[in-house]
């Protein structure tokens, strides 16, 4: 009897499974909870509703449904064969991000990768999902190879060489035939392109594109960082030659076409080591009682003409790159540091936004025009700051008036909902050899904020001039600097954690209300223990600003219209804006929006690469700096929490390193990513983002730009940790050991890999070629995080 009853229940559940699946097949795009499903399929009794809950959870485990938010499920629509972008990792955790989907990454085992490289477009087969196992995919075909190079250190033998790579995207060395080494020698830093990777070979074959110089040399290492991110590290001679032929051309005829502002007091305020002065400010009291402020920007597009060789190079670069010890300019030095730079006591051609303001900094009039100026003084930020603080110095009345007006503009901006994030930036004093000898912090003071406010005003007024049009009119295609709303999930998590410390954060309502709430929280936590945690989470909840022709406003600034107009020497989008302004203010027709959007996308991508390279150069100097302080003890705060350990930022110098989870031996720690902490399973010890800690510098790995810290506390006092005696560099001995490991595995390399010729690898290597190819092998996985 009981058996019959159980059979009836199972039959009822089986029938209900079919009903649930049928419902989701009809309603494919919308997520539903169990109550909605129960109502739709007629599951009215408590038992039937319990079945629905159980069925939905089981279908989610099997990959048929996906839980989009807690308690809500939708159908997973996925073809068995799909296309996507391959993501390669040196730790073997490769994946593919499908073109159709929400950015979810599906694991790809190395044996199923077809040696696809990071960024390759691939066709994949989605494998049948096994119970309690992550979903997997297999690469069927590499549709399109991504153009990329690898940076590393060469080890050269009699007949072939290897590149010991620095890449986090490749776990093996690259085998290089002797005739493709480009005269590279053991210990040289080189740029290598993969030319072939046979299915049966453990290592790819490559050719040297460029030999940068000896590994460890400062300039070589900085060039290696640029090459790693695909950024240029040399300026083409033909572009420099074209720039050398350009003359300033400030003739009476040219001046007559412009608004002449040479007699108005004008000055620049820039960093002390700057040479490319692309903006200047002028100020004058008008007879009507208003203040005339000129925001003057170098008229770069007057000199760089469309389709010229200089224009093509600038468009490709899209931005200047600022590494820790050097600037890689977007424009040739003759333009950036001489002709276009607004140097003192020199007449210069400028594109200006001239505004008239009352004493409360309300804008009464705007004129966007071409001008000619003559700067009276070049101030450093420190010099201008001294005038603001003491009231004494050159042009003190003009500087103090601009400061007063800027503070009113700033106050009004924050009242409108602009966000205020203040974080110091780490900088290094570098000696003549490139060695970091001191660390200092760059903080934004009143002089910085003075310049910032007027640049923001100019960018805003330029965007409004094109973007605001009469009703029933469509705005012409333009370049906007947009900033989307923050991620709702991250904002909710921030609000939940802030509440634990007694701070109520508003995450619903108007942008102004939400941003005011964030600013209030940031002000309230100043100097409190939770400051680092909540400020970090607030920054991480924000979207990235990008360039686009589709204007959605700038969330962080609370501007409906915003662009970049003020730095054409170092940003290509500003050059685009200058040209569009000239075209549209002269009555010209709209440009092709699709082409303009592609240029915006390219500029956004290059901006991100430049930022990554800057961070990598800072990280290199941090490792170099701490490598000379092995064994020293510092206080710091936890700046990141991951499954592999705790990142700690030192208070004294803002250098960051990792406390590996393997070194936390007093407990078994698990990651609680929702609460940003590592939690000990047995003793419940918790390490949370923002916690204050004491650490000892244990290891410094220059090759991989990694620093390891050892945690110092009652359980781990000073003297209980293994501390490296010197920084880890890629020495000749290490290179030879790595190559020796490869050589010892020659016999295990397959015959096919030895006989198959690589694409473009040459045609006359004969028996030596086959022998060299057979030596290609897979090395031990590198230590990566």
XYZ file of C-alpha atoms in Angstrom:
785
model
C 0.000 0.000 0.000
C 2.825 2.385 0.995
C 4.687 1.397 -2.164
C 1.659 2.230 -4.301
C 1.329 5.590 -2.576
C 5.013 6.378 -3.231
C 4.596 5.418 -6.882
C 1.623 7.756 -7.151
C 3.654 10.593 -5.649
C 6.544 9.974 -8.050
C 4.177 9.873 -11.031
C 2.604 13.118 -9.883
C 6.041 14.725 -9.547
C 7.138 13.439 -12.973
C 4.042 14.915 -14.552
C 4.684 18.195 -12.768
C 8.281 18.293 -14.062
C 6.922 18.161 -17.604
C 4.461 20.979 -16.813
C 7.213 23.180 -15.344
C 9.507 22.607 -18.332
C 6.653 23.221 -20.778
C 5.865 26.496 -19.018
C 9.460 27.725 -19.215
C 9.687 26.678 -22.881
C 6.719 28.963 -23.552
C 7.995 31.805 -21.350
C 11.682 31.802 -22.244
C 12.814 35.308 -21.411
C 11.207 36.227 -18.081
C 12.262 34.890 -14.649
C 9.539 33.496 -12.362
C 9.283 32.433 -8.720
C 7.613 29.256 -7.433
C 4.324 31.024 -6.621
C 3.959 32.280 -10.196
C 4.808 28.842 -11.614
C 2.447 27.074 -9.207
C -0.394 29.366 -10.189
C 0.319 28.961 -13.898
C 0.358 25.137 -13.866
C -2.424 24.679 -11.298
C -0.282 23.467 -8.400
C -2.632 24.524 -5.595
C -1.925 22.200 -2.650
C 1.003 22.664 -0.240
C 2.497 19.354 -1.454
C 2.258 20.372 -5.105
C 3.879 23.742 -4.356
C 6.665 21.976 -2.464
C 7.191 19.838 -5.571
C 7.460 23.000 -7.689
C 10.169 24.428 -5.414
C 12.064 21.129 -5.486
C 11.726 20.754 -9.262
C 12.985 24.294 -9.951
C 16.031 23.772 -7.732
C 16.816 20.422 -9.371
C 16.455 21.888 -12.874
C 18.803 24.708 -11.865
C 21.397 22.170 -10.653
C 21.107 20.363 -13.986
C 21.622 23.589 -15.904
C 18.126 23.663 -17.423
C 17.129 26.725 -15.389
C 19.186 29.619 -14.060
C 18.490 31.471 -10.795
C 18.666 35.130 -11.863
C 17.838 36.573 -8.429
C 17.164 34.706 -5.169
C 14.024 32.623 -5.733
C 13.520 33.578 -9.396
C 14.410 31.263 -12.269
C 14.478 31.443 -16.068
C 15.188 28.998 -18.861
C 18.815 28.632 -19.977
C 18.714 29.015 -23.736
C 21.906 27.754 -25.277
C 22.815 26.064 -28.505
C 24.989 22.973 -28.312
C 27.410 24.675 -30.741
C 28.187 28.308 -30.114
C 30.805 30.984 -30.736
C 32.665 33.082 -28.219
C 35.935 34.609 -27.052
C 38.580 32.339 -25.562
C 40.104 33.315 -22.205
C 43.435 31.602 -21.517
C 45.043 31.510 -18.072
C 48.488 30.210 -17.125
C 46.964 28.306 -14.181
C 45.000 26.128 -16.615
C 41.606 27.656 -15.786
C 40.776 28.457 -19.392
C 37.258 29.462 -20.391
C 35.113 30.779 -23.201
C 32.763 33.751 -22.985
C 29.878 33.066 -25.345
C 28.735 35.716 -27.816
C 25.140 34.854 -26.923
C 24.682 35.272 -23.211
C 25.315 37.556 -20.277
C 29.098 37.330 -20.171
C 29.172 34.021 -18.300
C 32.463 32.123 -18.671
C 32.360 28.359 -19.356
C 35.376 26.249 -18.383
C 37.541 24.769 -21.150
C 40.070 22.083 -20.204
C 43.508 22.433 -21.816
C 43.058 19.145 -23.691
C 39.937 20.622 -25.296
C 41.399 24.053 -26.129
C 43.024 23.359 -29.543
C 45.774 25.677 -28.232
C 43.527 28.710 -28.594
C 45.161 31.872 -27.266
C 43.676 34.567 -25.112
C 41.241 36.704 -27.103
C 40.836 34.283 -30.026
C 37.344 33.954 -31.534
C 36.368 30.304 -31.304
C 33.561 27.868 -32.126
C 32.792 25.618 -29.177
C 30.669 22.620 -28.302
C 28.829 22.889 -24.979
C 29.335 19.533 -23.300
C 26.553 17.671 -21.533
C 26.486 18.838 -17.939
C 27.361 16.283 -15.278
C 25.600 16.401 -11.898
C 27.339 18.635 -9.346
C 30.036 19.558 -11.874
C 30.630 22.949 -13.553
C 29.627 23.317 -17.167
C 32.361 22.658 -19.732
C 32.974 23.471 -23.392
C 35.288 22.098 -26.073
C 36.873 24.214 -28.806
C 35.904 22.900 -32.238
C 37.551 25.569 -34.361
C 39.608 28.750 -33.999
C 37.642 31.184 -36.151
C 39.938 34.201 -35.838
C 43.305 34.624 -34.164
C 43.777 37.753 -32.092
C 46.881 39.721 -33.010
C 49.133 39.527 -29.967
C 52.714 39.228 -28.836
C 54.389 37.809 -25.750
C 57.101 39.397 -23.659
C 59.787 37.499 -21.822
C 63.453 36.650 -21.455
C 65.418 34.660 -24.026
C 67.497 31.530 -23.413
C 69.510 30.712 -26.536
C 71.252 27.380 -27.234
C 73.273 26.266 -30.244
C 70.340 25.435 -32.514
C 67.269 27.068 -31.001
C 66.025 29.351 -28.263
C 63.176 29.686 -25.786
C 61.237 32.683 -24.541
C 60.530 32.374 -20.827
C 57.315 34.379 -20.871
C 56.087 36.969 -18.379
C 52.497 36.417 -19.514
C 49.660 35.378 -17.230
C 47.939 34.033 -20.335
C 50.489 31.352 -21.220
C 51.784 28.549 -19.004
C 54.550 27.366 -21.326
C 57.735 28.741 -22.862
C 57.779 29.592 -26.564
C 60.179 27.602 -28.758
C 62.078 29.752 -31.295
C 64.139 28.375 -34.218
C 67.648 29.808 -34.422
C 67.022 31.742 -37.638
C 64.029 33.539 -36.090
C 65.864 34.859 -33.011
C 66.743 38.222 -34.608
C 70.222 38.103 -32.981
C 68.688 37.829 -29.516
C 70.957 36.460 -26.787
C 70.431 34.718 -23.473
C 69.182 37.244 -20.933
C 67.682 39.614 -23.510
C 64.137 40.849 -23.055
C 62.273 40.188 -26.298
C 58.915 40.560 -27.996
C 57.793 37.315 -29.654
C 54.882 36.397 -31.900
C 53.509 32.853 -32.022
C 53.563 31.573 -35.604
C 52.432 27.976 -35.091
C 51.204 25.620 -32.405
C 50.655 22.118 -33.807
C 47.979 20.057 -32.065
C 50.563 17.465 -31.042
C 53.150 19.921 -29.675
C 53.306 20.933 -26.038
C 54.818 24.353 -26.751
C 54.093 26.936 -29.441
C 56.658 28.055 -31.987
C 57.414 31.760 -32.309
C 59.611 34.338 -33.924
C 61.273 37.351 -32.316
C 59.684 40.627 -33.387
C 61.991 42.890 -31.411
C 64.858 42.587 -28.957
C 64.317 45.238 -26.274
C 67.676 44.897 -24.493
C 69.058 43.294 -21.351
C 66.520 42.063 -18.826
C 66.567 44.197 -15.674
C 67.551 47.459 -17.374
C 65.001 50.117 -16.394
C 64.230 51.400 -19.900
C 64.017 47.836 -21.210
C 61.545 46.872 -18.467
C 59.367 49.956 -19.127
C 59.343 49.184 -22.859
C 58.423 45.585 -22.004
C 55.402 46.822 -20.061
C 54.264 48.918 -23.016
C 54.753 45.998 -25.397
C 52.841 43.703 -23.018
C 49.745 45.846 -23.456
C 50.223 46.336 -27.186
C 51.261 49.969 -26.790
C 54.002 51.589 -28.899
C 57.337 52.232 -27.190
C 59.114 54.012 -30.049
C 57.927 56.926 -32.170
C 58.088 56.394 -35.957
C 60.890 58.446 -37.474
C 58.740 59.471 -40.438
C 56.102 60.970 -38.105
C 58.781 62.891 -36.198
C 60.165 64.134 -39.524
C 56.721 65.337 -40.622
C 56.282 67.223 -37.330
C 59.704 68.855 -37.670
C 58.489 70.553 -40.862
C 55.548 72.255 -39.104
C 55.971 75.932 -38.234
C 53.975 77.825 -35.544
C 52.464 80.017 -38.252
C 51.202 82.806 -35.970
C 50.949 85.357 -38.730
C 48.993 88.651 -38.779
C 46.569 86.973 -41.184
C 45.941 84.094 -38.764
C 45.591 86.430 -35.764
C 43.009 88.483 -37.679
C 40.776 85.383 -37.915
C 40.782 84.920 -34.144
C 39.694 86.609 -30.956
C 42.815 88.377 -29.718
C 43.272 87.831 -25.950
C 47.001 88.444 -25.704
C 46.512 91.448 -23.428
C 44.428 89.557 -20.840
C 46.310 88.136 -17.825
C 46.817 84.449 -18.601
C 48.745 81.637 -16.927
C 49.134 77.872 -16.821
C 49.083 75.640 -13.719
C 50.627 72.201 -14.203
C 52.702 69.500 -12.460
C 56.293 70.523 -11.808
C 57.698 68.062 -14.374
C 55.153 68.821 -17.123
C 56.234 70.066 -20.542
C 53.001 69.741 -22.521
C 50.935 72.691 -21.277
C 47.655 72.137 -23.118
C 45.422 74.438 -21.042
C 45.636 77.979 -19.663
C 43.309 80.279 -17.731
C 42.759 83.994 -18.169
C 40.681 86.354 -16.021
C 39.448 89.891 -16.440
C 36.904 92.080 -14.624
C 34.371 93.476 -17.150
C 32.694 96.888 -17.057
C 29.336 95.185 -16.391
C 30.679 93.769 -13.120
C 31.023 90.201 -14.402
C 34.177 88.137 -14.456
C 35.431 87.040 -17.857
C 37.260 83.725 -17.528
C 38.976 82.250 -20.555
C 39.588 78.507 -20.627
C 42.178 78.253 -23.373
C 43.095 74.934 -24.967
C 45.942 74.288 -27.405
C 44.582 74.418 -30.969
C 46.106 71.092 -31.965
C 43.824 70.466 -34.957
C 45.036 73.706 -36.539
C 48.398 71.956 -36.984
C 47.388 68.294 -37.304
C 45.335 67.968 -40.450
C 42.962 65.090 -41.311
C 44.490 62.081 -43.075
C 48.039 63.290 -42.424
C 50.688 60.869 -41.160
C 50.643 62.637 -37.765
C 46.853 62.341 -37.579
C 46.955 58.624 -38.402
C 49.515 57.964 -35.681
C 47.567 60.018 -33.115
C 44.330 58.218 -33.943
C 46.029 54.846 -33.542
C 47.594 55.749 -30.186
C 44.478 57.627 -28.992
C 46.199 58.777 -25.801
C 49.511 59.633 -24.222
C 50.720 56.984 -21.790
C 52.055 58.010 -18.400
C 54.360 55.428 -16.872
C 55.958 55.829 -13.482
C 59.101 57.486 -14.861
C 58.260 58.713 -18.359
C 55.591 59.918 -20.761
C 54.983 58.274 -24.118
C 53.290 61.107 -26.028
C 50.407 60.751 -28.447
C 51.848 63.542 -30.616
C 55.463 64.120 -31.698
C 57.505 66.108 -29.205
C 57.810 69.130 -31.500
C 54.042 69.551 -31.312
C 53.342 68.415 -27.752
C 56.215 70.219 -26.012
C 56.879 73.150 -28.343
C 54.413 74.358 -30.976
C 51.171 73.456 -29.167
C 52.443 73.771 -25.585
C 51.173 77.023 -24.019
C 54.583 78.132 -22.799
C 55.029 81.494 -21.045
C 55.865 84.641 -23.002
C 55.062 82.973 -26.341
C 52.118 83.726 -28.603
C 49.972 80.613 -29.050
C 46.905 79.610 -31.062
C 44.113 78.270 -28.877
C 40.540 76.967 -29.006
C 38.750 78.602 -26.102
C 35.604 78.579 -24.001
C 35.204 82.137 -22.722
C 32.597 82.453 -19.961
C 31.195 85.402 -18.073
C 30.429 84.722 -14.408
C 28.895 86.732 -11.598
C 30.383 86.760 -8.098
C 28.482 83.587 -7.235
C 29.995 81.787 -10.259
C 26.698 81.666 -12.140
C 27.414 81.453 -15.871
C 25.840 84.359 -17.732
C 27.401 84.000 -21.169
C 29.445 81.446 -23.116
C 31.536 81.994 -26.241
C 33.298 79.063 -27.927
C 35.866 80.517 -30.285
C 39.377 80.367 -31.727
C 41.775 82.705 -29.947
C 45.384 83.823 -29.728
C 46.912 84.165 -26.261
C 50.210 84.931 -24.573
C 50.770 83.284 -21.198
C 52.220 85.594 -18.546
C 53.351 82.920 -16.118
C 53.881 79.172 -15.795
C 52.841 78.038 -12.302
C 53.438 74.651 -10.791
C 50.615 73.314 -8.638
C 52.807 73.865 -5.582
C 53.390 77.524 -6.478
C 49.695 78.183 -7.064
C 48.812 76.373 -3.844
C 51.233 78.575 -1.928
C 49.507 81.694 -3.263
C 46.096 80.311 -2.239
C 47.355 79.479 1.270
C 49.432 82.632 1.920
C 47.725 85.236 -0.261
C 51.113 86.285 -1.609
C 52.841 85.759 -4.954
C 52.741 86.624 -8.643
C 49.252 87.482 -9.952
C 47.814 86.783 -6.513
C 44.579 88.712 -7.167
C 43.862 86.713 -10.316
C 44.758 83.378 -8.705
C 42.691 84.077 -5.586
C 39.681 85.205 -7.618
C 39.798 82.089 -9.777
C 40.103 79.985 -6.620
C 37.059 81.688 -5.079
C 34.972 81.188 -8.215
C 36.135 77.568 -8.567
C 35.037 76.794 -5.008
C 31.566 78.176 -5.753
C 31.369 76.100 -8.950
C 32.443 73.051 -6.956
C 29.884 73.637 -4.215
C 27.104 73.989 -6.796
C 28.232 70.801 -8.540
C 28.093 68.774 -5.341
C 24.721 70.300 -4.473
C 23.492 68.945 -7.829
C 24.624 65.437 -6.885
C 28.212 65.139 -8.126
C 30.193 62.427 -6.333
C 33.329 63.194 -4.343
C 36.015 60.520 -4.148
C 39.315 61.687 -2.722
C 42.170 59.198 -2.832
C 45.883 59.929 -2.818
C 48.014 58.496 -5.637
C 51.400 56.889 -5.048
C 54.403 58.390 -6.837
C 58.119 57.592 -6.788
C 61.285 59.639 -6.777
C 63.496 57.898 -9.349
C 67.292 58.164 -9.526
C 69.313 58.368 -12.747
C 69.299 54.581 -13.168
C 65.535 54.297 -12.727
C 65.746 52.918 -9.181
C 62.951 54.114 -6.839
C 64.570 55.889 -3.881
C 61.515 57.397 -2.221
C 57.728 57.197 -2.211
C 55.414 60.190 -1.939
C 51.685 60.746 -2.245
C 50.020 62.965 -4.798
C 46.985 64.613 -3.234
C 44.478 66.945 -4.834
C 44.641 70.376 -3.183
C 42.881 73.657 -3.916
C 45.198 74.508 -6.827
C 44.395 71.167 -8.490
C 40.692 71.666 -7.842
C 40.828 75.201 -9.277
C 42.056 73.911 -12.629
C 39.737 70.897 -12.489
C 36.574 72.981 -12.011
C 37.219 75.228 -14.998
C 38.132 72.270 -17.195
C 34.891 70.535 -16.151
C 32.980 73.730 -16.939
C 34.513 73.975 -20.412
C 33.823 70.313 -21.213
C 30.236 70.663 -20.020
C 29.528 73.849 -22.020
C 31.018 72.372 -25.203
C 28.813 69.258 -24.868
C 25.741 71.398 -24.217
C 26.500 73.566 -27.256
C 26.083 70.542 -29.543
C 23.855 68.235 -27.512
C 21.042 70.623 -26.545
C 18.800 71.241 -29.545
C 15.281 72.665 -29.993
C 12.333 70.295 -29.642
C 11.642 68.060 -32.647
C 15.276 68.451 -33.737
C 17.853 65.677 -33.553
C 21.285 66.460 -32.171
C 24.183 65.903 -34.542
C 26.582 63.016 -33.960
C 29.062 63.963 -31.264
C 31.637 62.494 -28.882
C 30.346 62.341 -25.318
C 32.135 61.234 -22.194
C 29.512 59.080 -20.488
C 29.345 57.401 -17.097
C 26.589 54.865 -16.459
C 24.736 54.295 -13.215
C 26.410 52.027 -10.624
C 25.752 48.304 -10.474
C 22.525 47.800 -8.437
C 23.757 44.575 -6.844
C 27.007 46.176 -5.692
C 25.131 49.213 -4.389
C 22.773 46.976 -2.398
C 25.738 45.113 -0.940
C 27.401 48.429 -0.044
C 24.205 49.588 1.676
C 23.944 46.330 3.639
C 27.543 46.525 4.869
C 27.281 50.266 5.619
C 24.223 49.542 7.760
C 26.308 47.253 9.976
C 28.367 50.297 10.916
C 25.300 52.466 11.474
C 25.360 54.311 8.135
C 22.114 54.426 6.187
C 22.736 54.606 2.447
C 19.977 55.521 0.027
C 20.163 53.435 -3.132
C 16.730 54.196 -4.596
C 15.432 57.537 -5.788
C 16.839 60.225 -8.032
C 20.520 60.366 -8.974
C 20.892 63.531 -6.897
C 19.404 61.886 -3.796
C 21.515 58.732 -4.116
C 24.752 60.640 -4.724
C 24.123 63.013 -1.845
C 23.652 59.977 0.359
C 26.962 58.475 -0.851
C 28.775 61.783 -0.269
C 27.302 62.027 3.239
C 28.460 58.517 4.049
C 31.972 59.261 2.715
C 32.111 62.398 4.867
C 30.783 60.615 7.962
C 33.340 57.795 7.802
C 36.386 60.089 7.603
C 38.904 58.889 10.173
C 36.716 56.017 11.354
C 37.760 52.328 11.309
C 35.304 51.497 8.530
C 36.532 54.286 6.203
C 38.796 52.151 4.023
C 36.253 49.339 3.653
C 33.243 51.490 2.715
C 35.190 53.953 0.538
C 36.719 51.056 -1.417
C 33.348 49.363 -1.900
C 31.784 52.653 -3.022
C 34.449 53.136 -5.704
C 34.143 49.519 -6.864
C 30.385 49.857 -7.279
C 30.855 52.532 -9.948
C 30.867 51.925 -13.687
C 33.790 52.980 -15.902
C 33.481 56.207 -17.878
C 33.817 55.732 -21.664
C 33.464 57.623 -24.930
C 30.268 57.215 -26.927
C 28.014 58.934 -29.450
C 25.006 57.797 -27.369
C 24.638 60.346 -24.593
C 23.364 59.032 -21.257
C 24.994 61.757 -19.183
C 27.787 61.479 -16.648
C 26.561 59.900 -13.436
C 29.594 60.666 -11.276
C 29.635 64.365 -12.209
C 25.825 64.643 -12.304
C 26.049 66.312 -15.739
C 23.443 65.689 -18.421
C 25.967 66.643 -21.118
C 29.707 66.130 -20.888
C 32.622 65.630 -23.268
C 36.415 65.906 -23.383
C 37.637 69.115 -25.009
C 40.468 70.292 -22.758
C 43.421 67.968 -23.489
C 43.950 67.524 -27.251
C 47.732 67.193 -26.839
C 47.285 63.924 -24.949
C 43.795 62.611 -25.894
C 42.544 61.909 -29.415
C 38.815 62.236 -28.500
C 39.507 65.896 -27.662
C 40.883 66.372 -31.180
C 37.713 64.779 -32.545
C 35.622 67.185 -30.461
C 37.595 70.216 -31.696
C 36.971 69.220 -35.314
C 33.277 68.517 -34.743
C 32.851 71.885 -33.047
C 34.379 73.698 -36.023
C 32.173 71.747 -38.427
C 28.886 72.162 -36.578
C 29.310 75.763 -35.434
C 29.944 76.600 -39.091
C 26.621 74.956 -40.018
C 28.041 71.665 -41.308
C 26.048 68.441 -41.592
C 26.322 65.594 -39.099
C 29.161 63.124 -39.585
C 28.616 59.370 -39.971
C 27.582 58.217 -36.497
C 28.685 54.584 -36.966
C 32.216 55.601 -37.915
C 32.323 58.051 -35.024
C 31.134 55.376 -32.591
C 33.912 53.030 -33.750
C 36.456 55.786 -33.068
C 34.923 56.289 -29.609
C 35.177 52.577 -28.861
C 38.812 52.472 -29.997
C 39.667 55.479 -27.815
C 37.995 53.899 -24.774
C 39.917 50.662 -25.304
C 43.251 52.453 -25.697
C 42.554 54.556 -22.607
C 42.038 51.358 -20.599
C 45.243 49.805 -21.963
C 47.181 52.955 -21.064
C 45.769 52.870 -17.529
C 46.728 49.188 -17.212
C 50.275 49.932 -18.381
C 50.580 52.805 -15.900
C 49.452 50.525 -13.061
C 51.894 47.812 -14.186
C 54.799 50.297 -14.148
C 53.849 51.472 -10.665
C 53.593 47.858 -9.538
C 57.064 47.136 -10.941
C 58.544 50.038 -8.979
C 56.683 48.959 -5.845
C 58.205 45.487 -6.112
C 61.635 47.005 -6.786
C 61.244 49.363 -3.816
C 60.082 46.647 -1.399
C 62.704 44.238 -2.738
C 65.299 46.425 -0.995
C 63.292 46.192 2.240
C 62.943 42.429 2.636
C 62.303 41.498 6.263
C 61.064 44.954 7.247
C 57.746 45.240 9.118
C 54.934 47.628 8.101
C 51.368 48.381 9.131
C 48.684 48.348 6.470
C 45.110 47.536 5.640
C 43.497 44.683 3.746
C 42.794 46.080 0.274
C 41.547 42.906 -1.412
C 40.164 39.516 -0.390
C 40.408 36.539 -2.763
C 40.333 32.769 -2.636
C 44.147 32.734 -2.889
C 44.871 35.222 -0.110
C 44.715 38.753 1.278
C 46.013 41.824 -0.516
C 47.448 44.384 1.891
C 48.195 48.050 1.161
C 50.932 49.514 3.352
C 50.147 52.742 5.221
C 53.612 54.237 4.821
C 53.946 53.990 1.046
C 50.668 52.559 -0.400
C 52.599 49.618 -1.875
C 50.502 46.469 -2.170
C 51.363 42.811 -1.703
C 49.744 39.452 -1.036
C 49.498 37.383 2.115
C 49.079 33.952 0.445
C 46.323 31.825 1.932
C 48.783 28.918 2.042
C 50.725 30.866 4.691
C 47.680 31.237 6.963
C 48.335 27.922 8.651
C 46.418 28.466 11.908
C 43.077 27.507 10.307
C 41.350 26.443 7.105
C 40.107 29.683 5.551
C 37.219 30.033 3.118
C 36.240 33.030 1.014
C 33.006 34.818 1.920
C 32.810 37.038 -1.155
C 29.517 38.668 -0.154
C 31.060 39.975 3.072
C 34.533 40.534 1.554
C 36.329 38.372 4.080
C 38.249 35.144 4.676
C 36.651 33.116 7.459
C 38.428 30.391 9.443
C 36.370 27.207 9.513
C 37.469 26.043 12.991
C 38.316 29.163 14.986
C 35.997 31.609 13.155
C 38.868 34.058 12.707
C 37.872 36.660 10.146
C 40.003 38.838 7.831
C 37.831 41.535 6.245
C 38.444 44.158 3.570
C 39.668 47.309 5.332
C 41.018 45.541 8.443
C 44.243 46.925 9.913
C 47.100 44.402 9.910
C 50.870 44.210 10.452
C 52.976 42.470 7.826
C 56.581 41.637 7.038
C 57.991 41.859 3.504
C 58.743 38.205 2.698
C 59.324 37.909 -1.053
C 59.691 40.273 -4.020
C 59.397 38.788 -7.527
C 60.359 41.416 -10.120
C 59.763 39.123 -13.061
C 56.082 38.673 -12.238
C 55.654 42.017 -10.410
C 54.581 40.253 -7.218
C 55.229 40.937 -3.543
C 54.420 38.474 -0.771
C 53.830 39.621 2.782
C 53.877 37.529 5.934
C 51.207 38.302 8.510
C 52.560 39.379 11.892
C 50.346 38.761 14.936
C 50.285 36.726 18.144
C 50.144 33.460 16.207
C 52.745 34.602 13.662
C 55.405 36.762 15.402
C 58.438 38.228 13.665
C 61.040 35.535 13.065
C 58.634 32.694 12.363
C 58.422 33.269 8.602
C 60.728 32.399 5.745
C 62.035 35.656 4.288
C 63.876 35.798 0.948
C 67.355 37.265 1.209
C 67.135 39.257 -2.014
C 64.541 40.162 -4.677
C 63.705 37.415 -7.132
C 64.979 38.383 -10.578
C 65.200 36.320 -13.742
C 68.875 35.419 -13.408
C 71.040 33.588 -15.930
C 70.906 30.506 -13.686
C 67.106 30.538 -13.680
C 67.024 30.905 -17.447
C 69.382 27.981 -17.883
C 67.436 25.786 -15.452
C 64.202 26.534 -17.285
C 65.689 25.683 -20.659
C 67.355 22.588 -19.186
C 63.955 21.315 -18.050
C 62.713 21.827 -21.599
C 65.766 20.058 -23.049
C 65.387 17.064 -20.745
C 61.931 16.461 -22.168
C 63.029 16.435 -25.818
C 62.516 12.729 -26.179
C 58.921 13.005 -25.008
C 57.979 15.583 -27.631
C 55.991 13.987 -30.418
C 57.485 13.148 -33.806
C 54.688 15.036 -35.518
C 55.605 18.249 -33.799
C 59.179 17.750 -34.971
C 58.325 17.115 -38.613
C 55.598 19.674 -39.186
C 56.883 23.010 -40.459
C 55.620 26.212 -38.859
C 53.832 28.897 -40.785
C 56.320 31.473 -42.011
C 59.101 29.791 -40.061
C 61.462 29.410 -43.011
C 62.025 26.673 -45.610
C 65.658 25.602 -45.409
C 66.328 24.308 -41.914
C 66.371 20.628 -42.883
C 67.282 18.059 -40.238
C 68.277 20.721 -37.737
C 64.772 22.211 -38.051
C 63.117 18.915 -37.192
C 65.476 18.402 -34.265
C 64.755 21.910 -32.956
C 61.017 21.446 -33.180
C 61.140 18.189 -31.276
C 62.760 20.045 -28.397
C 59.670 22.221 -27.901
C 58.012 21.138 -24.688
C 55.751 22.255 -21.920
C 57.340 23.696 -18.816
C 56.034 23.545 -15.276
C 53.145 25.936 -14.564
C 54.296 29.290 -13.273
C 53.282 30.781 -9.991
C 50.408 33.136 -10.813
C 47.693 34.886 -8.959
